[in-house]
Coordinates of C-alpha atoms and ligand atoms in Angstrom, one line a residue:
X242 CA 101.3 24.3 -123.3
X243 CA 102.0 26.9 -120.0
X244 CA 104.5 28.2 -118.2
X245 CA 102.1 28.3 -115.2
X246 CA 102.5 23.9 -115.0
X247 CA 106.2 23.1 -115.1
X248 CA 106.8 19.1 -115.4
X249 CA 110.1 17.3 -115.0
X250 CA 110.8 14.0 -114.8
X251 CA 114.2 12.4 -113.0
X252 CA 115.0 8.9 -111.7
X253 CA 112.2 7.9 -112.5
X254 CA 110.2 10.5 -110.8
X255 CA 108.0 13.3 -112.5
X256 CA 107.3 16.0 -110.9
X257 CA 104.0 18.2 -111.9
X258 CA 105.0 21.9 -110.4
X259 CA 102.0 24.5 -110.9
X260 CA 103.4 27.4 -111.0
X261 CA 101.4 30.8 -111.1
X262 CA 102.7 32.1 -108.0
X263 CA 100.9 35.8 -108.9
X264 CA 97.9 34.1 -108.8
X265 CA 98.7 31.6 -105.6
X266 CA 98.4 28.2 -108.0
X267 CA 94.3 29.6 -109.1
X268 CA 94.1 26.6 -111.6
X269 CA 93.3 28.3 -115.4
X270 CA 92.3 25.8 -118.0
X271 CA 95.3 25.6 -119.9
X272 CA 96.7 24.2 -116.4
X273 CA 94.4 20.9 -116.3
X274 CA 95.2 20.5 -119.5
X275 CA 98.8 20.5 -118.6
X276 CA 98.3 18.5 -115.7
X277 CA 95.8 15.8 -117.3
X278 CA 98.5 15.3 -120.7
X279 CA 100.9 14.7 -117.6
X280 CA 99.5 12.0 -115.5
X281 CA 98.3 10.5 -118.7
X282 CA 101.6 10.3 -120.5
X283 CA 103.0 9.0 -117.2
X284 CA 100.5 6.4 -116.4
X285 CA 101.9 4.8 -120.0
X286 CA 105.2 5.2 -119.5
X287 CA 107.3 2.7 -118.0
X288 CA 109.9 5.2 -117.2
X289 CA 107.9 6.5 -115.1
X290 CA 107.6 4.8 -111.1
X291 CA 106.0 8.1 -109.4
X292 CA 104.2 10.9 -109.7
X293 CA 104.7 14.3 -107.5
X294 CA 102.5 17.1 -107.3
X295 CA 103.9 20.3 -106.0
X296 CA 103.3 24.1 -105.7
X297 CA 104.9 27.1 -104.6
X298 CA 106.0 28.3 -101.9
X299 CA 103.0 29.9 -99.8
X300 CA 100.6 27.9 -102.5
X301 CA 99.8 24.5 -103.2
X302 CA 97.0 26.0 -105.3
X303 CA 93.7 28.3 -104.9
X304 CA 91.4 25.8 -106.4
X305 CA 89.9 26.7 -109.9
X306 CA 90.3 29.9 -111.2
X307 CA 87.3 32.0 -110.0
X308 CA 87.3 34.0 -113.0
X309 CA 86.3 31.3 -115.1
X310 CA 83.6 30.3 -112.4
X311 CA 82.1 33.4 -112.7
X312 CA 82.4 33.1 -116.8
X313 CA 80.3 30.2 -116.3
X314 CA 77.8 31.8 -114.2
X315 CA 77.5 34.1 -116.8
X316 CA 77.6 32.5 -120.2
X317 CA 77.4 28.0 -120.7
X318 CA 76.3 27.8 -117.2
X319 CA 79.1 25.0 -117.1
X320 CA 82.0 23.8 -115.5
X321 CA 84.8 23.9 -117.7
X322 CA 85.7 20.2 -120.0
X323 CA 89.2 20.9 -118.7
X324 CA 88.5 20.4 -115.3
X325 CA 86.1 17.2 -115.9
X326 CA 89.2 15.5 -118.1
X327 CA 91.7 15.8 -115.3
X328 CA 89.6 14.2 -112.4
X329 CA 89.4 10.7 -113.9
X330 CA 93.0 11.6 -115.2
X331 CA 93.6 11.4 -111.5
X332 CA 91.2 9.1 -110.6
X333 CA 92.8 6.5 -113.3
X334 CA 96.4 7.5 -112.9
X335 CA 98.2 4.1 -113.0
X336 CA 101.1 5.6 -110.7
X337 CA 101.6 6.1 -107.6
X338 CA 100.4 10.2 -106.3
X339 CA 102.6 11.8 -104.1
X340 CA 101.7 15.7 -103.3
X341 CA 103.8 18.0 -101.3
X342 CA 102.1 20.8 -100.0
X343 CA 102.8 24.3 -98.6
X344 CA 100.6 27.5 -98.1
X345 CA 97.4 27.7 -99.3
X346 CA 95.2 24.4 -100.9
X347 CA 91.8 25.2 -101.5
X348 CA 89.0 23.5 -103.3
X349 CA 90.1 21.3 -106.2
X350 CA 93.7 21.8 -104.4
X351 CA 92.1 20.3 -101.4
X352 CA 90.0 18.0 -102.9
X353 CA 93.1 16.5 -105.8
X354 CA 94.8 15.6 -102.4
X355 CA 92.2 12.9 -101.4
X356 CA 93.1 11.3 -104.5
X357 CA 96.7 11.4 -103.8
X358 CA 98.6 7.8 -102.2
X359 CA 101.0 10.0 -99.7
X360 CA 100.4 13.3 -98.9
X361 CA 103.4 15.7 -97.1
X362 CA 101.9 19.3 -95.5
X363 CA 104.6 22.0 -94.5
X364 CA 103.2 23.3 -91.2
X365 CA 102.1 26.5 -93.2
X366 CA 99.6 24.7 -95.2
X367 CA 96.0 25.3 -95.1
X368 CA 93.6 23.1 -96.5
X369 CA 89.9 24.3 -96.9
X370 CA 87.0 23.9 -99.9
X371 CA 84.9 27.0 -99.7
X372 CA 82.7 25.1 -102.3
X373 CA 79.3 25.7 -100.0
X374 CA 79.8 29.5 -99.4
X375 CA 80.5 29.6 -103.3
X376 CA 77.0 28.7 -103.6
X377 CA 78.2 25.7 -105.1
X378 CA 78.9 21.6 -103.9
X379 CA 82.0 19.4 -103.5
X380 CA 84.1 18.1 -106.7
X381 CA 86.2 15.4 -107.3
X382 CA 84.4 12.6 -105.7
X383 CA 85.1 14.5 -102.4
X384 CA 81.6 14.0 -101.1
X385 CA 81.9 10.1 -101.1
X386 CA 86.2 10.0 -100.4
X387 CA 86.4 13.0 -97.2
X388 CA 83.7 11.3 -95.2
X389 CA 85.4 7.9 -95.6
X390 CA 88.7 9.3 -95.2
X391 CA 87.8 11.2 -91.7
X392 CA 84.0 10.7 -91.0
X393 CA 80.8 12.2 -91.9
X394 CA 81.5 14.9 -89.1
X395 CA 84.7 15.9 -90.2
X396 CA 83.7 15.8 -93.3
X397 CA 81.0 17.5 -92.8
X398 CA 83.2 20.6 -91.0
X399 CA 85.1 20.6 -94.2
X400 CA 83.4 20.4 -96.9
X401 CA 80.0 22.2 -96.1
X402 CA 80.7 24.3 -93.1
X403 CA 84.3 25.2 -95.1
X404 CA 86.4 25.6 -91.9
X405 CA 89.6 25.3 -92.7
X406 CA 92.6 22.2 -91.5
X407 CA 95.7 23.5 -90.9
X408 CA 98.6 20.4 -91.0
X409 CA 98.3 18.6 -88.3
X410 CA 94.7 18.8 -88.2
X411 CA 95.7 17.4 -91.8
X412 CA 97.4 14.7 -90.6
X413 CA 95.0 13.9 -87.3
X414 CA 92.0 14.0 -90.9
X415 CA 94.4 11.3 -92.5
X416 CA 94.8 13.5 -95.5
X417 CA 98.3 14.0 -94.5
X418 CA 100.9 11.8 -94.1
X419 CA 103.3 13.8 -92.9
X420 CA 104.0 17.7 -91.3
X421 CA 107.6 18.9 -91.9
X422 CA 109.1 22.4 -92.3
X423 CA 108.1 24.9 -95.3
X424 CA 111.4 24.9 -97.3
X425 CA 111.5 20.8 -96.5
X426 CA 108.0 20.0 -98.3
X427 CA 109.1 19.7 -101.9
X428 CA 111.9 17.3 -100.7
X429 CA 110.3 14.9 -98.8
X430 CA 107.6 14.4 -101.4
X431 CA 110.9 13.6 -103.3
X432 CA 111.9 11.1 -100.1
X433 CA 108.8 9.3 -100.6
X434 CA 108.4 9.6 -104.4
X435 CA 112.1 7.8 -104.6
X436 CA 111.4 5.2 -101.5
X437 CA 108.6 3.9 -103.8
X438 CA 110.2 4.2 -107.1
X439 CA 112.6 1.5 -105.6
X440 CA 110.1 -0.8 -105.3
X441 CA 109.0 -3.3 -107.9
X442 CA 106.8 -1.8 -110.0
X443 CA 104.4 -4.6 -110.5
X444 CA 103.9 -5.3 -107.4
X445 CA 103.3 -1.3 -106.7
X446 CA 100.7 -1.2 -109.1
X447 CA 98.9 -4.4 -108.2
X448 CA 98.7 -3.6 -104.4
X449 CA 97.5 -0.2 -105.2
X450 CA 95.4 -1.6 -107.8
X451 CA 93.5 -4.0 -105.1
X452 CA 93.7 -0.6 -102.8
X453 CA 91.9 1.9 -104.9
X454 CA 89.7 -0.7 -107.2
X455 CA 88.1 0.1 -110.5
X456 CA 87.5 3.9 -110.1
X457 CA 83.8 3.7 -111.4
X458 CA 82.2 4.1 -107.9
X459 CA 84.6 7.7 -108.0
X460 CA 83.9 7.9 -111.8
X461 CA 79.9 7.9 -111.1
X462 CA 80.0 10.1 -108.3
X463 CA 82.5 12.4 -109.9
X464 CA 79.7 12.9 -112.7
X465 CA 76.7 13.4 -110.4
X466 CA 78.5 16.1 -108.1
X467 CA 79.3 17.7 -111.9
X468 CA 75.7 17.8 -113.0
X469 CA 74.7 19.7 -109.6
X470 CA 77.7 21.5 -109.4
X471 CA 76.5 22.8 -113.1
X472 CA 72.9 23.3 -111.7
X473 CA 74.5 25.9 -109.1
X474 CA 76.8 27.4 -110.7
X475 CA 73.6 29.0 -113.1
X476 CA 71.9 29.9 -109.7
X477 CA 72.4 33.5 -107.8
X478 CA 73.7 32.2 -104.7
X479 CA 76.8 31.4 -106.5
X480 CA 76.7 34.4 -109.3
X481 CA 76.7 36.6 -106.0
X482 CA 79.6 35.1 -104.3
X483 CA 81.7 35.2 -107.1
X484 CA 81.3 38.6 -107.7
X485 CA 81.8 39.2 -104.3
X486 CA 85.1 37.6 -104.5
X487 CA 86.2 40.0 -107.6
X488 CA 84.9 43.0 -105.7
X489 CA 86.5 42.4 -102.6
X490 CA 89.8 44.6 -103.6
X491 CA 87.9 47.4 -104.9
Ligands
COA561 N1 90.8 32.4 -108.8 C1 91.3 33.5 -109.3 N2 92.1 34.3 -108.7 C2 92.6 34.0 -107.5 C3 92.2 32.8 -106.9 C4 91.2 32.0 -107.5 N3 90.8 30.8 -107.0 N4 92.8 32.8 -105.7 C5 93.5 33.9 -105.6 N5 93.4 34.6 -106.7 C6 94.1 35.8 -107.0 C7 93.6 37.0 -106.2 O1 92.4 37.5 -106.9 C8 94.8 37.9 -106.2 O2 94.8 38.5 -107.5 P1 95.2 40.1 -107.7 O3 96.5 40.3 -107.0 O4 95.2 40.4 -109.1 O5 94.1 40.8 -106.9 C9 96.0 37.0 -106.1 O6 95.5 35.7 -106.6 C10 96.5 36.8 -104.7 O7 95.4 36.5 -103.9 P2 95.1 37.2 -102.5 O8 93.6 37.0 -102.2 O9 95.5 38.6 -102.6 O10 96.0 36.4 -101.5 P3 95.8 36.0 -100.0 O11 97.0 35.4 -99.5 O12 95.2 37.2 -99.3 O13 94.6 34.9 -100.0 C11 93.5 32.9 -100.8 C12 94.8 33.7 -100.7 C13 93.8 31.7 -101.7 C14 93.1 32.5 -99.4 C15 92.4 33.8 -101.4 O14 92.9 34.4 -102.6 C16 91.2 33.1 -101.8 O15 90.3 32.8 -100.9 N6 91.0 32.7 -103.1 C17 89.9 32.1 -103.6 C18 90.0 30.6 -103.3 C19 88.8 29.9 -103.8 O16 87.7 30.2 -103.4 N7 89.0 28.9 -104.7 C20 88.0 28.1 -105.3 C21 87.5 27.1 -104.4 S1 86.1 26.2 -105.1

């Protein structure tokens, strides 16, 4: 249990807020634990028709917590078990993803979005995954979906060069689905979430079934990028970069 993920579900709808605003969304473990028990629960209850993934205002979310990045430089060398439980949470979720976004979404907060069926961006967002200049590689099956979903190039731009999509480069990526207002975000991931709970359900989950497939291709990759995202996480480059990022205040 945290205060920092704040689920809710109505009409059918269940919205999974993070909520650490102090902290711009950095994911701690006790938040993918949160999250994962969440899609879980949902993808077994029938209650359930859609799943919405929001932030706060000015923050989707700043990836993983850097702090526990730089624990990991420092002591098991590893990335954390909670982290590797909630990306085939996503990957097997059995309900439809919806993620409204504002502000900042960066690494796993980029990366969660590719997983995601329909994605809305408030023309503040900014969608980037510093992974390279971390010293470190692409999660979340990113490395195999971002080149399908915009090209090697794009993909390329985003994932190794780091540069940053605001919303309607977003959209233009096919990441987004849609650019609206800021304060209108959270409700048209709402609009969406409620135009497919409406729909039969079966027929939802077999059309995104035939969609999405089995999830093993994303389940396979999704364990190699872990094994070399361990491998650099015990190597300077990225022991220097995160302290870099701690000492940047001081
Ligand atoms: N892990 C831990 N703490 C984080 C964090 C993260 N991923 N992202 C932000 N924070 C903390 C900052 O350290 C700061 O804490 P403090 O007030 O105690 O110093 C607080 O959140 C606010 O962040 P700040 O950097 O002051 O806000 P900003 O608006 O200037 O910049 C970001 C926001 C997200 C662009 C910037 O914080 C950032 O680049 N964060 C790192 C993102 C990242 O690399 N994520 C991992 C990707 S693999």
């Amino acid at each position: 249990m945290t205060e920092h993920v704040v689920v809710n579900d109505e009409a059918g709808i269940r919205t999974i807020r993070m909520n650490r605003p102090e902290k711009k969304n950095a994911l701690t473990l006790a938040m993918y634990d949160a999250m994962t028990d969440a899609l879980e629960s949902a993808s077994t209850n029938d209650a359930v028709r859609c799943v919405v993934f929001a932030g706060v205002s000015g923050a989707f979310s700043a990836g993983n917590d850097l702090a526990d990045f730089l624990a990991a430089t420092q002591g098991t060398g590893r990335w954390s078990a909670q982290a590797l439980r909630f990306l085939p949470a996503l990957v097997h979720c059995r309900k439809p993803l919806v993620a409204a976004v504002s502000g900042v979404a960066v690494g796993i907060g980029t990366t969660m979005l590719l997983h995601c069926d329909y994605v809305a961006v408030a023309t503040d967002a900014r969608l980037s995954t510093p992974f390279v200049g971390l010293g470190l590689v692409p999660e979340a099956a990113s490395s195999l979906l971002a080149p399908r979903m915009m090209g090697p190039h794009r993909a390329f731009e985003l994932l190794v060069m780091g540069h940053v999509l605001n919303a309607m480069q977003a959209k233009e990526c096919g990441i987004a689905n849609v650019v609206v207002a800021p304060e209108d975000v959270d409700a048209m991931g709402i609009k969406a979430a409620r135009e497919i709970a409406t729909l039969p359900a079966g027929a939802v989950a077999a059309a995104r079934g035939l969609m999405r497939g089995s999830g093993d291709e994303l389940e396979a990759r999704i364990a190699l990028e872990g094994k070399i995202f361990n491998e650099r996480l015990q190597s300077p480059e990225a022991k220097t970069a995160l302290e870099a990022f701690f000492a940047r205040k001081r």
